[in-house]
Coordinates of N, CA and C in Angstrom, one line a residue:
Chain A
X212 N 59.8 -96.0 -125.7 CA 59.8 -94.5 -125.9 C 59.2 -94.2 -127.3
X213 N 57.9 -93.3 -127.4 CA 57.5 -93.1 -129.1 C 58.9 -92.5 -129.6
X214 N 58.0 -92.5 -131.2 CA 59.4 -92.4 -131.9 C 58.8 -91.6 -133.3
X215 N 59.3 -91.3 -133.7 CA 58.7 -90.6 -135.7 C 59.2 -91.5 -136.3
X216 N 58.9 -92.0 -136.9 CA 59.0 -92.9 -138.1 C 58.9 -92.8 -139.7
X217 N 60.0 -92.6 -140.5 CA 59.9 -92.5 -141.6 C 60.4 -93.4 -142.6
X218 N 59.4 -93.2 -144.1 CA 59.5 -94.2 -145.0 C 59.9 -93.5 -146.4
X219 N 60.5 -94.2 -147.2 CA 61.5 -95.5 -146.8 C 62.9 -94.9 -146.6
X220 N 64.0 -95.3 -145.8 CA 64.6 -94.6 -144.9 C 66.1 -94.7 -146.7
X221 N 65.7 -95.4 -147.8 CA 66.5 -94.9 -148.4 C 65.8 -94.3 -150.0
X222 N 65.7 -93.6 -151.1 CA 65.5 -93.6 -151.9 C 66.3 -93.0 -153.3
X223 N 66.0 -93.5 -154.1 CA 66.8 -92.9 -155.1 C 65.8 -92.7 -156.5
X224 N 65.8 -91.9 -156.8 CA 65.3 -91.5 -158.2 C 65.7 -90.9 -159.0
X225 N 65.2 -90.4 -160.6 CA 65.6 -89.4 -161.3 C 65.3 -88.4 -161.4
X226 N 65.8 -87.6 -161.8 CA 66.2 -85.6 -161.9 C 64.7 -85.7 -163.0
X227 N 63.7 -84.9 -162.5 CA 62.7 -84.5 -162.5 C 61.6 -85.2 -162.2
X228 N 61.8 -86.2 -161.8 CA 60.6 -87.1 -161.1 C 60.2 -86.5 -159.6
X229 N 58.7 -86.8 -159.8 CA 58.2 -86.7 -158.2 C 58.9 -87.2 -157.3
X230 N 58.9 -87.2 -156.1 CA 58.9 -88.2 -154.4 C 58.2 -88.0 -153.4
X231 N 57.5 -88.7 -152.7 CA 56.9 -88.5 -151.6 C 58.0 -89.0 -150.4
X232 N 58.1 -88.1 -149.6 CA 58.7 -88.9 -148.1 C 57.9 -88.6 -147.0
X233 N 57.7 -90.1 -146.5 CA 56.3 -90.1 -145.7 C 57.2 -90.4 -143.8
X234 N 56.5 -89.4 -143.4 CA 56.8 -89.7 -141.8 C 55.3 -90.3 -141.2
X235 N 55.5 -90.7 -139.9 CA 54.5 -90.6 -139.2 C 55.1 -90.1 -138.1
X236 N 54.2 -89.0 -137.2 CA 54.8 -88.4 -135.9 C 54.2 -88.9 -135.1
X237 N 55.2 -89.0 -133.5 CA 54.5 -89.1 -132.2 C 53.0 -88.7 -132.5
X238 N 52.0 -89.6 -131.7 CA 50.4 -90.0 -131.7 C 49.9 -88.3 -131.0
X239 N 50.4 -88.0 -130.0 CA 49.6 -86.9 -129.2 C 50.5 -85.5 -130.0
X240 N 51.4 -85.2 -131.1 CA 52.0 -84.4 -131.4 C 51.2 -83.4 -132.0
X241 N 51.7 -81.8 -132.3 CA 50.8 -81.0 -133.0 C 51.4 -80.5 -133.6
X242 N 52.4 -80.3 -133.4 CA 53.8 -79.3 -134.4 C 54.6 -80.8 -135.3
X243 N 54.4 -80.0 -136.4 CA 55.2 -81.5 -137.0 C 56.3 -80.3 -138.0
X244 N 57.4 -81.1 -138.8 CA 58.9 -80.4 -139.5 C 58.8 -81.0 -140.3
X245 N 59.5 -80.6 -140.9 CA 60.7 -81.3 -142.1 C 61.8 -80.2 -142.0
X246 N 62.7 -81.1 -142.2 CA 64.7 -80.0 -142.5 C 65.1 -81.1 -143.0
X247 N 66.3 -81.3 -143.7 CA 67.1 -81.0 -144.7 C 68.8 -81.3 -144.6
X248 N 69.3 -82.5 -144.9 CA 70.7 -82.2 -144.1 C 71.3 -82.9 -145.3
X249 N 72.1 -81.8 -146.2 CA 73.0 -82.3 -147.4 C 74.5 -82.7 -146.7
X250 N 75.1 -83.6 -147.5 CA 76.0 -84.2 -146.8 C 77.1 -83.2 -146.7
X251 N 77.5 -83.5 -145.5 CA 78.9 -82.4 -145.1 C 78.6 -81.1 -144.7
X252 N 77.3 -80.9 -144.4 CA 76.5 -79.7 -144.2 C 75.6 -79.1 -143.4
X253 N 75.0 -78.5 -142.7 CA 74.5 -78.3 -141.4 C 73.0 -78.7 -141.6
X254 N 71.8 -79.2 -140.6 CA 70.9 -79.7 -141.1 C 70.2 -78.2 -141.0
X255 N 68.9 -78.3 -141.9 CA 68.7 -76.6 -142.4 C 66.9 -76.9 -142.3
X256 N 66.2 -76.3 -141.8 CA 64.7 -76.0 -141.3 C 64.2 -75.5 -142.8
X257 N 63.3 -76.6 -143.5 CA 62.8 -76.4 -144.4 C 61.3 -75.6 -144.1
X258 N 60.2 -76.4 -143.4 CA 58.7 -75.8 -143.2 C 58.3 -76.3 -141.5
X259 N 57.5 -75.8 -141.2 CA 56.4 -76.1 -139.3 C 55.2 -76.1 -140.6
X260 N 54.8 -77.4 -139.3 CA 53.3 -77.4 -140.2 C 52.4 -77.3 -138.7
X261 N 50.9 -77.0 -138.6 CA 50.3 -76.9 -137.1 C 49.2 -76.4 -137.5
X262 N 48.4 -77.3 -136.7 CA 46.8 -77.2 -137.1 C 46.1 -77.1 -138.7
X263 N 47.1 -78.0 -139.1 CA 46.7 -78.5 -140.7 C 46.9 -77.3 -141.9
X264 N 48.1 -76.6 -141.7 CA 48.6 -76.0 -142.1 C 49.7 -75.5 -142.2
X265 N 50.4 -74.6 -142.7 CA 52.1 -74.8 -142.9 C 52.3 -73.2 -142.0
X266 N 52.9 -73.2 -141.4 CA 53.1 -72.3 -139.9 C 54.4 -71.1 -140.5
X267 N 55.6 -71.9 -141.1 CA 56.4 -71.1 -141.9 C 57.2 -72.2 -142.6
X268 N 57.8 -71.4 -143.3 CA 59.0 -72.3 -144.1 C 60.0 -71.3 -144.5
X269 N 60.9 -72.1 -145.0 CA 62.1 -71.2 -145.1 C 62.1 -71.1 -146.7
X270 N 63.4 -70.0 -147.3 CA 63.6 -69.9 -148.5 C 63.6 -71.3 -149.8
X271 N 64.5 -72.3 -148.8 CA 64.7 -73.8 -149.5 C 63.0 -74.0 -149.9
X272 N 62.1 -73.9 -149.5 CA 60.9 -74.5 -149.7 C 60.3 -73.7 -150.4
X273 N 60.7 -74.0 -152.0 CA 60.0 -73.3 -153.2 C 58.5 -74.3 -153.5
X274 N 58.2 -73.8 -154.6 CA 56.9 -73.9 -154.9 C 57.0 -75.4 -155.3
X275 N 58.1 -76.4 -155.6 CA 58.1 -77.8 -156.0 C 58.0 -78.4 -154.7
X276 N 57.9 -77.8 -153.7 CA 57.8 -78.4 -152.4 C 56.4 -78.5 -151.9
X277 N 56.2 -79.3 -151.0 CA 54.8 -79.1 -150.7 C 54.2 -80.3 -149.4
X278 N 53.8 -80.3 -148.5 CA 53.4 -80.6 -146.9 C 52.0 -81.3 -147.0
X279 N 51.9 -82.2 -146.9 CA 50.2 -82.8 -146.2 C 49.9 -83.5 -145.2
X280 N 49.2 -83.6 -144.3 CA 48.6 -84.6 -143.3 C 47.6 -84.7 -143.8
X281 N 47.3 -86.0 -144.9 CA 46.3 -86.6 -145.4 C 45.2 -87.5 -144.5
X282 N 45.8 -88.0 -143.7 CA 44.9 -88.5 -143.0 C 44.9 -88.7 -141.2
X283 N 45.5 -87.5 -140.6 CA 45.7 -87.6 -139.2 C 46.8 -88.7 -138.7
X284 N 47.6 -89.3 -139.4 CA 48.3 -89.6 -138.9 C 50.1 -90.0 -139.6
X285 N 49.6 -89.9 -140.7 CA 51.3 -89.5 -141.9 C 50.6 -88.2 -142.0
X286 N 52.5 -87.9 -142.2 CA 52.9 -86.0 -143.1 C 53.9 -86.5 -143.5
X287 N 53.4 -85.7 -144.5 CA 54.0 -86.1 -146.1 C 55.2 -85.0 -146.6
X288 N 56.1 -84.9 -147.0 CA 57.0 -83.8 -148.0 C 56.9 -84.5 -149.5
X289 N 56.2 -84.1 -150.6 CA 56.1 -84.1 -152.1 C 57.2 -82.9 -152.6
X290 N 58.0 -83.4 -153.5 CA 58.8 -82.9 -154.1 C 58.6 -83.1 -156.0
X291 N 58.2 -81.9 -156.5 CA 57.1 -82.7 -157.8 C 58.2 -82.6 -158.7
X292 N 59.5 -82.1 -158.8 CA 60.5 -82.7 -159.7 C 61.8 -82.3 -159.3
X293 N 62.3 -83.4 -159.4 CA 63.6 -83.0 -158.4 C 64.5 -82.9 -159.2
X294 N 65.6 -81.8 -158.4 CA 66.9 -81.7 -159.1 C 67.6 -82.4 -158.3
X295 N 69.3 -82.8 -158.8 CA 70.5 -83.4 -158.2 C 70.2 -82.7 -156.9
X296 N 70.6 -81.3 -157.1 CA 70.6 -81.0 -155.6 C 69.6 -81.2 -154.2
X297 N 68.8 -81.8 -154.7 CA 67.9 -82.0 -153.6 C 68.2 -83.2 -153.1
X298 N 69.1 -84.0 -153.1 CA 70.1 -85.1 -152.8 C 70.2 -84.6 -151.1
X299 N 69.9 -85.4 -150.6 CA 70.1 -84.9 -148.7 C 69.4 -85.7 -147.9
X300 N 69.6 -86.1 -146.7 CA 68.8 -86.6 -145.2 C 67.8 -85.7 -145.3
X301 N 66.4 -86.2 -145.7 CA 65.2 -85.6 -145.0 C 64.8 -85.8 -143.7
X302 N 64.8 -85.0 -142.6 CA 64.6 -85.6 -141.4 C 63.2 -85.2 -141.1
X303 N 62.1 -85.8 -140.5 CA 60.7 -85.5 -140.2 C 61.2 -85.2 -138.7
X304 N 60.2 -84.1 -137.8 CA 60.0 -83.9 -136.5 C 58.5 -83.4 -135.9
X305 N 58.5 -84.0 -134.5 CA 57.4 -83.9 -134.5 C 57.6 -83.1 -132.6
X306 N 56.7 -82.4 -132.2 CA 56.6 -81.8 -131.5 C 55.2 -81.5 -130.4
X307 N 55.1 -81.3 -129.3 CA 53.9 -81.3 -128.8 C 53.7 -80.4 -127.9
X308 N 54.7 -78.9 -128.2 CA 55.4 -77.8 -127.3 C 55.7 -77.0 -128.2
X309 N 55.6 -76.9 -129.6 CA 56.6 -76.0 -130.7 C 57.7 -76.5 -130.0
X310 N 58.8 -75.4 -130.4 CA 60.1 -75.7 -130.5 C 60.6 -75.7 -129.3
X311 N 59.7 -75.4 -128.2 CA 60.3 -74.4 -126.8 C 61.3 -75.7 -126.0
X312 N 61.0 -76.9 -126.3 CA 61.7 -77.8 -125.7 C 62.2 -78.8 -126.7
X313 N 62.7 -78.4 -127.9 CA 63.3 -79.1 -128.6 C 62.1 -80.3 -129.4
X314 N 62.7 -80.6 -130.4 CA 62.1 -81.8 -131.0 C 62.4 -83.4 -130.6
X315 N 61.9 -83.9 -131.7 CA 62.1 -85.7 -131.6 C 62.3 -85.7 -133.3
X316 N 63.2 -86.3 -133.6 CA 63.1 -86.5 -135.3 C 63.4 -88.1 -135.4
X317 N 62.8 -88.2 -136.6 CA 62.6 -89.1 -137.4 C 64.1 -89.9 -137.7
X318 N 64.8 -91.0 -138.0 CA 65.5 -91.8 -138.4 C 65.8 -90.9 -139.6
X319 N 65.3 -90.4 -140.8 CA 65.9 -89.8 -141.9 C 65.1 -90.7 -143.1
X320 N 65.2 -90.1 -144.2 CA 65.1 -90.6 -145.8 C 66.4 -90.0 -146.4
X321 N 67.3 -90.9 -146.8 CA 68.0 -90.5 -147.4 C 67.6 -90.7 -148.8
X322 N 67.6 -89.2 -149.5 CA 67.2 -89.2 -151.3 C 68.2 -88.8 -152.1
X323 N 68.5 -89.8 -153.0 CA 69.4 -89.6 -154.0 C 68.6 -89.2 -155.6
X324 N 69.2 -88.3 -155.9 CA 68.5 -87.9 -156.8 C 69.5 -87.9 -158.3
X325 N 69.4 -89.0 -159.1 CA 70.4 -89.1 -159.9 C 70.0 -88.4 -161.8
Chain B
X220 N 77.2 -62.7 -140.7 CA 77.2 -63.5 -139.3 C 76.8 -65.1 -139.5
X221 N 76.9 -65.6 -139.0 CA 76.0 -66.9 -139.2 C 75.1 -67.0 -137.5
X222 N 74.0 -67.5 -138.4 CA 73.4 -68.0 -137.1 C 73.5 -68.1 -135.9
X223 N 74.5 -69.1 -136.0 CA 74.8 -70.8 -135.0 C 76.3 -70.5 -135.2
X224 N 77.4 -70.7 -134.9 CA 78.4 -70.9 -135.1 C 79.1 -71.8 -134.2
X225 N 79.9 -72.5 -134.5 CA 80.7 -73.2 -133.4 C 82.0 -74.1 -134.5
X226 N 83.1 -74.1 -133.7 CA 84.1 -74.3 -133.9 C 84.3 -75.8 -134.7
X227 N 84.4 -76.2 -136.0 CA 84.5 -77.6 -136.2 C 84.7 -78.7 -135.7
X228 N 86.2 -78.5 -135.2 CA 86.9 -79.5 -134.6 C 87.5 -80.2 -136.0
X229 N 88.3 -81.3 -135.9 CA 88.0 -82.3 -135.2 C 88.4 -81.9 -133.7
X230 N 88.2 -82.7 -132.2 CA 88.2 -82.3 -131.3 C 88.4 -84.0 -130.9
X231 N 90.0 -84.5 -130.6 CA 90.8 -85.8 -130.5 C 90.9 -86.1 -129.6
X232 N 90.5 -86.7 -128.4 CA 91.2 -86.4 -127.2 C 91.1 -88.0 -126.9
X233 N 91.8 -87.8 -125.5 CA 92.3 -89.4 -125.3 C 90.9 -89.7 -124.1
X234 N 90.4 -91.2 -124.0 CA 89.7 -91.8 -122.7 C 89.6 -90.8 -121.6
X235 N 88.8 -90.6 -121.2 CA 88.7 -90.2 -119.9 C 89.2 -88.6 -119.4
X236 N 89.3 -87.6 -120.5 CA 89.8 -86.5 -120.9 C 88.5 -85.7 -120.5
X237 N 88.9 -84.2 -120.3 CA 87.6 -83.5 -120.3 C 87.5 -82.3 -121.3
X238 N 86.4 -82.0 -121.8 CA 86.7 -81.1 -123.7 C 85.6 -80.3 -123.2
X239 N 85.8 -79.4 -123.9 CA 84.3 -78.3 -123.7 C 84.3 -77.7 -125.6
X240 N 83.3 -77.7 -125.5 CA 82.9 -77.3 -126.9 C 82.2 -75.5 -126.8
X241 N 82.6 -75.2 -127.7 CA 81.4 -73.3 -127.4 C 80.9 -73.2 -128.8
X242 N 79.9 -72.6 -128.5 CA 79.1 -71.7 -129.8 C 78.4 -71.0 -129.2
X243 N 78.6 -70.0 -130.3 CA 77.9 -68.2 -130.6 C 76.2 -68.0 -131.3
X244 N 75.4 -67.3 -130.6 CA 74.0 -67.2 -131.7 C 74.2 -65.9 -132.0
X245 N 73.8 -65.2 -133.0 CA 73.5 -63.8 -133.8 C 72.2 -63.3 -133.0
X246 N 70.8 -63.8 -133.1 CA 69.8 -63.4 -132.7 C 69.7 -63.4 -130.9
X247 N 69.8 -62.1 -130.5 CA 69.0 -61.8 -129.3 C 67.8 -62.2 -128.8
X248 N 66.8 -62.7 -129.7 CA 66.0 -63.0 -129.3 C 65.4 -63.9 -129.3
X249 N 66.6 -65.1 -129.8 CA 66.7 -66.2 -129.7 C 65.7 -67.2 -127.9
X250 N 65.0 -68.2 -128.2 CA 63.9 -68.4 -126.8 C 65.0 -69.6 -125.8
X251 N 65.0 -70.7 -126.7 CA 65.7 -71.3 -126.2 C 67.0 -72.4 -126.7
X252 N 67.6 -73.0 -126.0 CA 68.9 -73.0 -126.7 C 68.7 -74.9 -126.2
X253 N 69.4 -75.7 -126.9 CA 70.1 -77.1 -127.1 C 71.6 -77.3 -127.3
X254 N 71.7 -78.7 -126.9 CA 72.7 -79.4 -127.6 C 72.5 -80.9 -127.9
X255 N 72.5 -81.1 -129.2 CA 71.7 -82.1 -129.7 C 73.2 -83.0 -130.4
X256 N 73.0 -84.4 -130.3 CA 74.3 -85.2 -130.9 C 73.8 -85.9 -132.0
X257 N 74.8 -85.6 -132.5 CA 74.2 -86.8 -133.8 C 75.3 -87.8 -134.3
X258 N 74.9 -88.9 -135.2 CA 76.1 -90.0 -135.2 C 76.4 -89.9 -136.5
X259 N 77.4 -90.6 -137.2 CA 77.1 -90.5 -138.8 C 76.2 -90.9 -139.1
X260 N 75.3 -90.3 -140.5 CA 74.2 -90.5 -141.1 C 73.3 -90.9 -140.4
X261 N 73.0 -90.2 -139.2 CA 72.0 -90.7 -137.9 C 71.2 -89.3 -137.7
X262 N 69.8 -89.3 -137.2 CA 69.3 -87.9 -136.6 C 69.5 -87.3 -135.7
X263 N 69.8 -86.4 -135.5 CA 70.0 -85.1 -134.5 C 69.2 -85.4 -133.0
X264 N 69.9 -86.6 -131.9 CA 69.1 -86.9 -131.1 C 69.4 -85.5 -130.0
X265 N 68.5 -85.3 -129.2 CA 68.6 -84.0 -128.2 C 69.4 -84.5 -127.1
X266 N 70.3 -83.8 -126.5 CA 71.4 -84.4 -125.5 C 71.2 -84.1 -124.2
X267 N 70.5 -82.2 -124.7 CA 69.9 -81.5 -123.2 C 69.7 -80.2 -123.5
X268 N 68.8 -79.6 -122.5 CA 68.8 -78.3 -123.1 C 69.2 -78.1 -122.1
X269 N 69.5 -76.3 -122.6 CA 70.7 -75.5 -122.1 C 69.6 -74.4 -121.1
X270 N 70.0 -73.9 -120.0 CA 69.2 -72.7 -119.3 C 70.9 -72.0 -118.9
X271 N 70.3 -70.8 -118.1 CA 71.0 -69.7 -118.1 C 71.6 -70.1 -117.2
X272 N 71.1 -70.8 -115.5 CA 71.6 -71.0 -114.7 C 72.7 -72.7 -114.8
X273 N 72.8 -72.7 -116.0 CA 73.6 -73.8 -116.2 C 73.0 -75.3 -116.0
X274 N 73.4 -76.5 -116.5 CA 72.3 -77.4 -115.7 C 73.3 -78.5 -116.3
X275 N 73.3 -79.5 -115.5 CA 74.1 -80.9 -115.5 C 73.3 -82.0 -115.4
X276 N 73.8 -82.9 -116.6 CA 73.4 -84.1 -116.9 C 74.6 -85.2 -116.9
X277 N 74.7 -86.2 -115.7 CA 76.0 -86.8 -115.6 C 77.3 -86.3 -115.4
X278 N 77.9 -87.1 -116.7 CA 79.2 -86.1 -116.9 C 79.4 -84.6 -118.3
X279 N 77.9 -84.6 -118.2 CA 77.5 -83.4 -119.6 C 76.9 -82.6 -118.6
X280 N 77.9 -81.1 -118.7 CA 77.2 -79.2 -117.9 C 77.0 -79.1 -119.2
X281 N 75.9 -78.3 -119.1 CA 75.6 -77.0 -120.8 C 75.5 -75.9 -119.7
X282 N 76.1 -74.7 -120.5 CA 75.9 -73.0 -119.9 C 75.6 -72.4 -120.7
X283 N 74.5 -71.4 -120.6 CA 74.1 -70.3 -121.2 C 74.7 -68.8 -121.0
X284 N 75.4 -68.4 -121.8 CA 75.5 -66.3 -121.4 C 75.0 -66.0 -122.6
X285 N 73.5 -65.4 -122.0 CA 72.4 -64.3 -122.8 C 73.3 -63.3 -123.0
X286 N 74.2 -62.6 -122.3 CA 74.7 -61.4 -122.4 C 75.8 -61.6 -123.6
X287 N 76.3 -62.6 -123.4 CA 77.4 -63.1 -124.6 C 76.9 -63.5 -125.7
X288 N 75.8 -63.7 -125.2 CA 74.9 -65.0 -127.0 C 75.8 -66.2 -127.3
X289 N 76.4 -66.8 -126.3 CA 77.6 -67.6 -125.9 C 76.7 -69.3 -125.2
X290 N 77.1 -70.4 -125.8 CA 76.5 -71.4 -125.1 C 77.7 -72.5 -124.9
X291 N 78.1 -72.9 -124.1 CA 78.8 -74.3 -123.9 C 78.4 -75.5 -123.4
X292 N 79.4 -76.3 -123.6 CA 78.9 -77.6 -123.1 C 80.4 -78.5 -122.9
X293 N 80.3 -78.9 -121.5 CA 82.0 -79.6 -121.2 C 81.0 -81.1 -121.1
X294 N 82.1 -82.1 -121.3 CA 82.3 -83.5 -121.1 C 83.4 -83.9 -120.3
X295 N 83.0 -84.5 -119.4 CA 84.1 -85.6 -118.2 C 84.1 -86.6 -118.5
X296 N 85.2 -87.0 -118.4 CA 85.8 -88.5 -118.3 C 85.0 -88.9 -119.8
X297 N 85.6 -88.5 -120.8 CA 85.3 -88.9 -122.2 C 85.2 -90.8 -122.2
X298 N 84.0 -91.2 -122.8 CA 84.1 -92.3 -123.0 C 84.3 -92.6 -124.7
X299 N 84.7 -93.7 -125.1 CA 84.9 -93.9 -126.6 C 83.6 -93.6 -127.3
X300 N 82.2 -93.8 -126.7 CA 81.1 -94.0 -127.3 C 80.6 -92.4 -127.1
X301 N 81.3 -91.5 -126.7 CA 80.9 -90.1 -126.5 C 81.4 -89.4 -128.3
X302 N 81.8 -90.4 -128.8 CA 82.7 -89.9 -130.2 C 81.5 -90.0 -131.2
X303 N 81.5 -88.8 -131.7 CA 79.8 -87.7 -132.4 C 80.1 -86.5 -132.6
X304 N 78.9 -86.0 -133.5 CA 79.0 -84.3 -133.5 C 78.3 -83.9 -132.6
X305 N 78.3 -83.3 -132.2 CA 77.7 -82.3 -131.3 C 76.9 -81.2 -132.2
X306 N 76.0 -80.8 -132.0 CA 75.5 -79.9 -132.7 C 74.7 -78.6 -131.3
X307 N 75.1 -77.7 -131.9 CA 74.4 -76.3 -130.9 C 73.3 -76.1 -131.6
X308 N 71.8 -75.7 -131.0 CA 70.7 -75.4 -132.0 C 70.2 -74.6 -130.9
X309 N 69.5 -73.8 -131.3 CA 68.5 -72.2 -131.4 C 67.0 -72.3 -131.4
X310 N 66.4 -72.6 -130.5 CA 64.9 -71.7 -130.8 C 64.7 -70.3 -131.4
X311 N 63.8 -70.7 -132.5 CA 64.1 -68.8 -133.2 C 63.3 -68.6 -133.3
X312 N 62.8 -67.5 -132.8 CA 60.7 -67.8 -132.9 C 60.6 -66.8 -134.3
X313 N 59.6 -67.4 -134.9 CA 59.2 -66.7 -136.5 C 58.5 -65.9 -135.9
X314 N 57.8 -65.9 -137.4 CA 56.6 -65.2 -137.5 C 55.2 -65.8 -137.1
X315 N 55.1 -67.2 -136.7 CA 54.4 -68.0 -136.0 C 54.4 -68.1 -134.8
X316 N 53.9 -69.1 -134.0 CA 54.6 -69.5 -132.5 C 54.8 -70.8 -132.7
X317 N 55.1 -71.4 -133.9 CA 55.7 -72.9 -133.5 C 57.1 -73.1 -133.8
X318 N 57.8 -71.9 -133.8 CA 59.4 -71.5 -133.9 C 60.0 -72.4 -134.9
X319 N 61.6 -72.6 -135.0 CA 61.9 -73.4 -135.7 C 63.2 -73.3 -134.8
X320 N 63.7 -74.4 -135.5 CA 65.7 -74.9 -135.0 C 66.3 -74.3 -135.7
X321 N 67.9 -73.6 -135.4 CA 68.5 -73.2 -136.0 C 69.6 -74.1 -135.6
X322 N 70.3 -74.9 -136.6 CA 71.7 -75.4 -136.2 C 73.2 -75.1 -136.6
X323 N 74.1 -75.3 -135.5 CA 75.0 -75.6 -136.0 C 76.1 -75.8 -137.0
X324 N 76.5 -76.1 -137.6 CA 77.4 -76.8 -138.4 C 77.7 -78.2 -137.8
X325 N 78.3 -78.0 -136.1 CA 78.4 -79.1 -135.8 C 79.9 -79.1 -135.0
X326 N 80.3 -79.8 -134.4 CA 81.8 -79.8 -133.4 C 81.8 -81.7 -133.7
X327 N 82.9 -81.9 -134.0 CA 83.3 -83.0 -134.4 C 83.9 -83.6 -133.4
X328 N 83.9 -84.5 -132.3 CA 84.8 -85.3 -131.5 C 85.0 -86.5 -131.6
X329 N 86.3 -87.0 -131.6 CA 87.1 -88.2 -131.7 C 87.3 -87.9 -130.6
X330 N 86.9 -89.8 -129.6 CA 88.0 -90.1 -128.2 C 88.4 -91.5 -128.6
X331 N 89.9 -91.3 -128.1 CA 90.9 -92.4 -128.8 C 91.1 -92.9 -127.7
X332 N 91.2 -94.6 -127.6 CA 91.5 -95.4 -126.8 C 92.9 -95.3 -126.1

């Protein structure tokens, strides 16, 4: 069964450093995610990206945030300085329907941000 | 309001027990509805989606009332390995057409041997 695939499934860094968390999505996919799941807490819809572009995003997705599909086959979430609270399961999704029939997500990055 | 709502749990029940879980959406115009499980620190795998005319998978019915904004989901004959959150999630169409998920909190079930 494909799968989304994300790297590296754990990470930890310091309070204002960059991160990249890199997925790769199902091969024939068009709709790709990212959301967000702080521990003890409901998982939360950060941005839709589609047709190489960002489709929407939510409030959580301020301007240190930021989406790429650099080369047709990773999408990327860059986070250019992170606070503690961005500590959470990043989950990648990928889609080849929009939402109408649910997603497929990624295994997670878990980031600790110390 | 919230979104998504549905009852925490925990929700304890013994082998072979049958449990129904419910949750509520806010938006009317919500497209389409799920119930997705997830394990500790595991991702939100999709369990099934939900239609109006109800629909069964094994020992998993999901039901839809549009009129209620009301969605459930019963389990038969609980097995130990059915023990997860449950999560209710929402097609919510934006301002785009590639919608997004709305979830949950989540319904908590323990089945005890």
């Amino acid at each position: 069964e494909p799968e989304v695939t994300q790297t590296p499934s754990h990470q930890v860094t310091q309070m204002g450093q960059e991160v990249i968390l890199r997925c790769v999505p199902i091969s024939n996919h068009l709709y790709f995610y990212w959301y967000r799941q702080i521990l003890g807490q409901k998982v939360e819809f950060l941005v839709s990206f589609y047709n190489n572009e960002i489709s929407e995003k939510s409030e959580i997705f301020d301007d240190q945030f930021s989406v790429e599909r650099p080369d047709g086959s990773n999408f990327t979430l860059k986070i250019r300085s992170t606070k503690l609270e961005d500590s959470a399961m990043y989950f990648c999704a990928s889609s080849d329907t929009g939402a109408l029939y649910g997603y497929t997500f990624g295994s997670g990055t878990r980031l600790t941000v110390v | 309001r919230k979104e998504v709502e549905q009852d925490p749990g925990p929700f304890n029940v013994p082998e072979g027990a049958t449990v129904a879980f419910n949750c509520t959406y806010s938006n009317s115009a919500s497209q389409s509805f799920f119930w997705y499980r997830q394990d500790c620190r595991k991702e939100p795998k999709l369990l099934m989606s939900v239609y109006s005319s109800g629909n069964e998978d094994g020992r998993f019915t999901a039901q839809l009332n549009r009129a209620s904004q009301y969605i459930s989901l019963l389990i038969r004959d609980s097995k130990l390995s059915d023990s997860a959150t449950y999560l209710c999630v929402v097609n919510m169409r934006g301002s785009s057409n590639t919608g997004k998920l709305i979830f949950g909190q989540g319904t908590t079930l323990q089945v005890k041997p």
